[in-house]
CSV table of C-alpha atoms in Angstrom, one decimal:
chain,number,residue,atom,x,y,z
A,231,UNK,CA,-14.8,-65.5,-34.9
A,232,UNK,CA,-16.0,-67.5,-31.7
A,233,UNK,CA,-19.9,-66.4,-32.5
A,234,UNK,CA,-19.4,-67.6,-36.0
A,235,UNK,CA,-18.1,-71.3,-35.1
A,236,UNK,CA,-20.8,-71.0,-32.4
A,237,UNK,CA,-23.4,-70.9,-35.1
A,238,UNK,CA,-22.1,-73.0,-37.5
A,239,UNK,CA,-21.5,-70.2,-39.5
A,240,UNK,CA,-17.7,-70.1,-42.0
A,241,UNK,CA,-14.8,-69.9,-40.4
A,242,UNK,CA,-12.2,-67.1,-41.9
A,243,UNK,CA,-10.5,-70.4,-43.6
A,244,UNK,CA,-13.3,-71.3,-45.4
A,245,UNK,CA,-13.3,-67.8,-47.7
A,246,UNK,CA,-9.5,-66.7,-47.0
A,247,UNK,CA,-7.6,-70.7,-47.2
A,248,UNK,CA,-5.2,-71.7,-44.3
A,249,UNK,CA,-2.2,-70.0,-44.9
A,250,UNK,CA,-2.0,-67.5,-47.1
A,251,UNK,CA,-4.6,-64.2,-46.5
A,252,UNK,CA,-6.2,-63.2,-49.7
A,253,UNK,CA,-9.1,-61.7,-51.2
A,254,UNK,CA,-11.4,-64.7,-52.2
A,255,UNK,CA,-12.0,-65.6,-56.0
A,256,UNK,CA,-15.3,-65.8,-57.8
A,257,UNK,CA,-15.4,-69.3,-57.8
A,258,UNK,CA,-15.0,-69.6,-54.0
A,259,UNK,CA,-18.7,-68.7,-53.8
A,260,UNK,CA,-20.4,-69.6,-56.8
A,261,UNK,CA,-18.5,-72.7,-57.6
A,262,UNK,CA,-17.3,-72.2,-61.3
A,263,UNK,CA,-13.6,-72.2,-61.6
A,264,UNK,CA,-11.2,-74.7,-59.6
A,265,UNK,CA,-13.3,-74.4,-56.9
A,266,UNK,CA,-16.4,-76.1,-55.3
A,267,UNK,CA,-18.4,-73.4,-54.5
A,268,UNK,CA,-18.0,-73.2,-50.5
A,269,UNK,CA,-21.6,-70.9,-50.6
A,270,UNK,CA,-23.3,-73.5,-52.4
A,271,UNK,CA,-21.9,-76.5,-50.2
A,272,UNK,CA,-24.2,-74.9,-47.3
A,273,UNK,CA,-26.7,-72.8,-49.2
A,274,UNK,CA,-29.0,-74.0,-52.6
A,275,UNK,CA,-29.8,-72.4,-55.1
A,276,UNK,CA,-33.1,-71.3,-53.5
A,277,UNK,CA,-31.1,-69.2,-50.8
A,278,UNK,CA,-29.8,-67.0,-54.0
A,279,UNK,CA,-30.1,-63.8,-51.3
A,280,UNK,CA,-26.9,-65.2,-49.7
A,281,UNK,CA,-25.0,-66.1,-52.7
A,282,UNK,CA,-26.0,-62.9,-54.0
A,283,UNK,CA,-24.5,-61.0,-51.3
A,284,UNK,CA,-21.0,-62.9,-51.3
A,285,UNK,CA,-20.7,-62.0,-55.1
A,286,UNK,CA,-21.5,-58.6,-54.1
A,287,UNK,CA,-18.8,-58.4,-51.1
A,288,UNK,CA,-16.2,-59.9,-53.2
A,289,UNK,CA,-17.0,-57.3,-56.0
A,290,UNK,CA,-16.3,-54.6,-53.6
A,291,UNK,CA,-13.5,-56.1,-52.6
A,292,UNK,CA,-12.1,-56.2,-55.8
A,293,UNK,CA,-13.0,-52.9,-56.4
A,294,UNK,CA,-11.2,-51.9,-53.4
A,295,UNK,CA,-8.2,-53.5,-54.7
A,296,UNK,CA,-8.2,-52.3,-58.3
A,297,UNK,CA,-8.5,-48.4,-56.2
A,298,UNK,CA,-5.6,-49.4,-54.2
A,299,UNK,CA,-3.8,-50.1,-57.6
A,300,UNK,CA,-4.4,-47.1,-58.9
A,301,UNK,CA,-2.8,-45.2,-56.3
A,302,UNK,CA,0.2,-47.6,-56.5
A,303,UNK,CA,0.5,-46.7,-60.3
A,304,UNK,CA,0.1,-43.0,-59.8
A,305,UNK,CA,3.1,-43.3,-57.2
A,306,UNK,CA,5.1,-45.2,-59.2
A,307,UNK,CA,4.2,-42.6,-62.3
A,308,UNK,CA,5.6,-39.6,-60.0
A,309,UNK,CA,8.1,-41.0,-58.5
A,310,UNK,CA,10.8,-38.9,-60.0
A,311,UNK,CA,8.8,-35.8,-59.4
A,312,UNK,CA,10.1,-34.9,-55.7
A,313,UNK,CA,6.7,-32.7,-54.6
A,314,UNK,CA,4.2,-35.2,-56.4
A,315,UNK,CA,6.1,-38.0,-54.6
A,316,UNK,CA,6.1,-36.7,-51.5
A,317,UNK,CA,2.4,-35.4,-51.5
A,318,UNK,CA,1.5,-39.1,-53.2
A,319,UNK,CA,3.7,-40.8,-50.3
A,320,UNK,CA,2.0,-38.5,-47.4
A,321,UNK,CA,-1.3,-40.0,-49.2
A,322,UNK,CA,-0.4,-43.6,-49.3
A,323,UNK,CA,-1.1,-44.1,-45.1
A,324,UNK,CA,-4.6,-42.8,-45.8
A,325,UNK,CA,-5.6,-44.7,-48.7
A,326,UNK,CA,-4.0,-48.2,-46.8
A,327,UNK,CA,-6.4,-47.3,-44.2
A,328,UNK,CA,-9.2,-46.9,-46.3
A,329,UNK,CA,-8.5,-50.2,-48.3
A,330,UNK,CA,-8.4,-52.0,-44.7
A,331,UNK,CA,-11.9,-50.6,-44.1
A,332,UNK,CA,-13.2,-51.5,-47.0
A,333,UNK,CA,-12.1,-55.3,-46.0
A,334,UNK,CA,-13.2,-55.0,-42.9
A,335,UNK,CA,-16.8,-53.7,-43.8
A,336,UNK,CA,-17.3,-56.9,-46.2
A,337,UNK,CA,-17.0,-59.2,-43.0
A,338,UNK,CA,-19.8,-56.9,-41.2
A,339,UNK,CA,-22.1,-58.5,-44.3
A,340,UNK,CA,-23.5,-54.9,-44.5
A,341,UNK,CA,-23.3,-54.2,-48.0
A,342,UNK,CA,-24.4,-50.4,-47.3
A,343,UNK,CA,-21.6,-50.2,-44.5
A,344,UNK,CA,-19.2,-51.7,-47.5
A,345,UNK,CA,-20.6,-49.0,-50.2
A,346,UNK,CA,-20.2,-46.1,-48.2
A,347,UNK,CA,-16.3,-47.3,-47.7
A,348,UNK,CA,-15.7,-47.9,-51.2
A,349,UNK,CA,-17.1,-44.6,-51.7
A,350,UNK,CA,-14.7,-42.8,-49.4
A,351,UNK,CA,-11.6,-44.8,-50.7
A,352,UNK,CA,-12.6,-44.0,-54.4
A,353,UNK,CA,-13.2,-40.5,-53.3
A,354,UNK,CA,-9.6,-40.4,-51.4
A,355,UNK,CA,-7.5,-41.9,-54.2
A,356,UNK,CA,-9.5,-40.1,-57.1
A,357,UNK,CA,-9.1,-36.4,-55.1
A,358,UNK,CA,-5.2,-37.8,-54.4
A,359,UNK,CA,-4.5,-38.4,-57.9
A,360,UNK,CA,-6.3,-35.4,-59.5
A,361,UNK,CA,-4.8,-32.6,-57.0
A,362,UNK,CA,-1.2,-34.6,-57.9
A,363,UNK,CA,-1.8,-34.0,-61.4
A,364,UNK,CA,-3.5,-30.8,-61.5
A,365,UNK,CA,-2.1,-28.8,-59.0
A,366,UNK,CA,1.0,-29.8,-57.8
A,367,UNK,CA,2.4,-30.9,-61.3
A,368,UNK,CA,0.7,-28.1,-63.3
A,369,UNK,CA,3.0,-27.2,-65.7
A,370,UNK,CA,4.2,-23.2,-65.9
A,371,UNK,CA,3.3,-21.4,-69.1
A,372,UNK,CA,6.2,-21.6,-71.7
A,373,UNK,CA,8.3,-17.7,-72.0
A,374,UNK,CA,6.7,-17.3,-75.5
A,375,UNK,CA,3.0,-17.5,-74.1
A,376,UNK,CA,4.2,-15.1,-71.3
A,377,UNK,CA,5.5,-12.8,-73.7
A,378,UNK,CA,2.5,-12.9,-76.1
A,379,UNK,CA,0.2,-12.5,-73.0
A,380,UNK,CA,2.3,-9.4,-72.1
A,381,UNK,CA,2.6,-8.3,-76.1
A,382,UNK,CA,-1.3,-8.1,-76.2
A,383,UNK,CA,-2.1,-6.6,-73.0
A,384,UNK,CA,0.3,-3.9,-73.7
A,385,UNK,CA,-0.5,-3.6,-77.4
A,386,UNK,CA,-4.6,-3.4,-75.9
A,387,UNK,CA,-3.7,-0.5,-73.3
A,388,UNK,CA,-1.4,1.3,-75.6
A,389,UNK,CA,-5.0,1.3,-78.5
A,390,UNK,CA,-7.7,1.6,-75.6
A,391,UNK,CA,-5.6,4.5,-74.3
A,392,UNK,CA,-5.2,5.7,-77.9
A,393,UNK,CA,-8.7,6.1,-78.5
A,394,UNK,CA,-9.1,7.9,-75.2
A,395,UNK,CA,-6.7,10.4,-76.7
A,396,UNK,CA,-8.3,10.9,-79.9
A,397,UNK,CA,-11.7,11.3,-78.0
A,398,UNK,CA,-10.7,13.5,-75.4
A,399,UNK,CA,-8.9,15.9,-78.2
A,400,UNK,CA,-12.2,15.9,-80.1
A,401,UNK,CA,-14.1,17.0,-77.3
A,402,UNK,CA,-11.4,20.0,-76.6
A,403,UNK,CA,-11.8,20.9,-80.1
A,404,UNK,CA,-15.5,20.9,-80.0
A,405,UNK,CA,-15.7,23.6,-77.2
């Protein structure tokens, strides 16, 4: 923070307002909207580079955010399902830390720093939800399916050792 005011550069206010911490809007940057377009108050339109890359940081950030969401909605969808809602919960410390990163990466101004974090949190909530919903809530085969699984296996052995028979007594009779 101190080598940004020493360089004239934004203060944290300037993107995140005075007193309330939040993930910046569109408008913040690019003007349209209710706002002014803070970007474009210190930076024209010739220094697109920079406005570029603030669109691109918030994006991620909102990507980040709609991830985040998703794992919320997954919780709140299993939450009555004691094993998915435990293995969800057990999840949830992970993915928070993942979403911080994400937020913290956008202030480095490294957009590849930033991509490689979005990509571990979208792999971490993706992998979270899928193993919830595919493994741990897989659903056991209904008693008639058991039974018709057991019907034809034993219905196949009792034919395939049938035709054995028949072609073991046609060999006898041969010799």
């Amino acid at each position: 923070r101190a080598a940004l005011i020493q360089f004239d550069e934004p203060e944290c206010t300037d993107c995140h307002g005075n007193h309330k911490n939040t993930i910046p809007e569109a408008g913040l940057f690019t003007g349209n909207g209710d706002h002014d377009g803070n970007c474009e108050s210190c930076h024209d339109q010739e220094e697109e580079k920079v406005l570029q890359l603030a669109v691109d940081l918030l994006n991620a950030a909102g990507q980040a955010e709609k991830l985040g969401q998703k794992f919320d909605t997954a919780i709140e969808r299993h939450r009555g399902k004691p094993e998915a809602a435990r293995f969800l919960e057990g999840e949830s410390g992970k993915v928070r830390e993942a979403r911080l990163k994400v937020l913290r990466a956008t202030h480095s101004l490294n957009t590849k720093k930033v991509q490689v974090q979005l990509e571990e949190l979208k792999a971490l909530v993706d992998g979270s939800v899928r193993f919830t919903e595919r493994v741990i809530l897989k659903k056991p085969e209904s008693p008639a399916v058991v039974f018709l699984l057991i019907g034809v296996t034993v219905g196949g052995l009792f034919v395939a050792s049938t035709l054995i028979a028949v072609g073991l007594i046609r060999r006898w009779r041969r010799k």
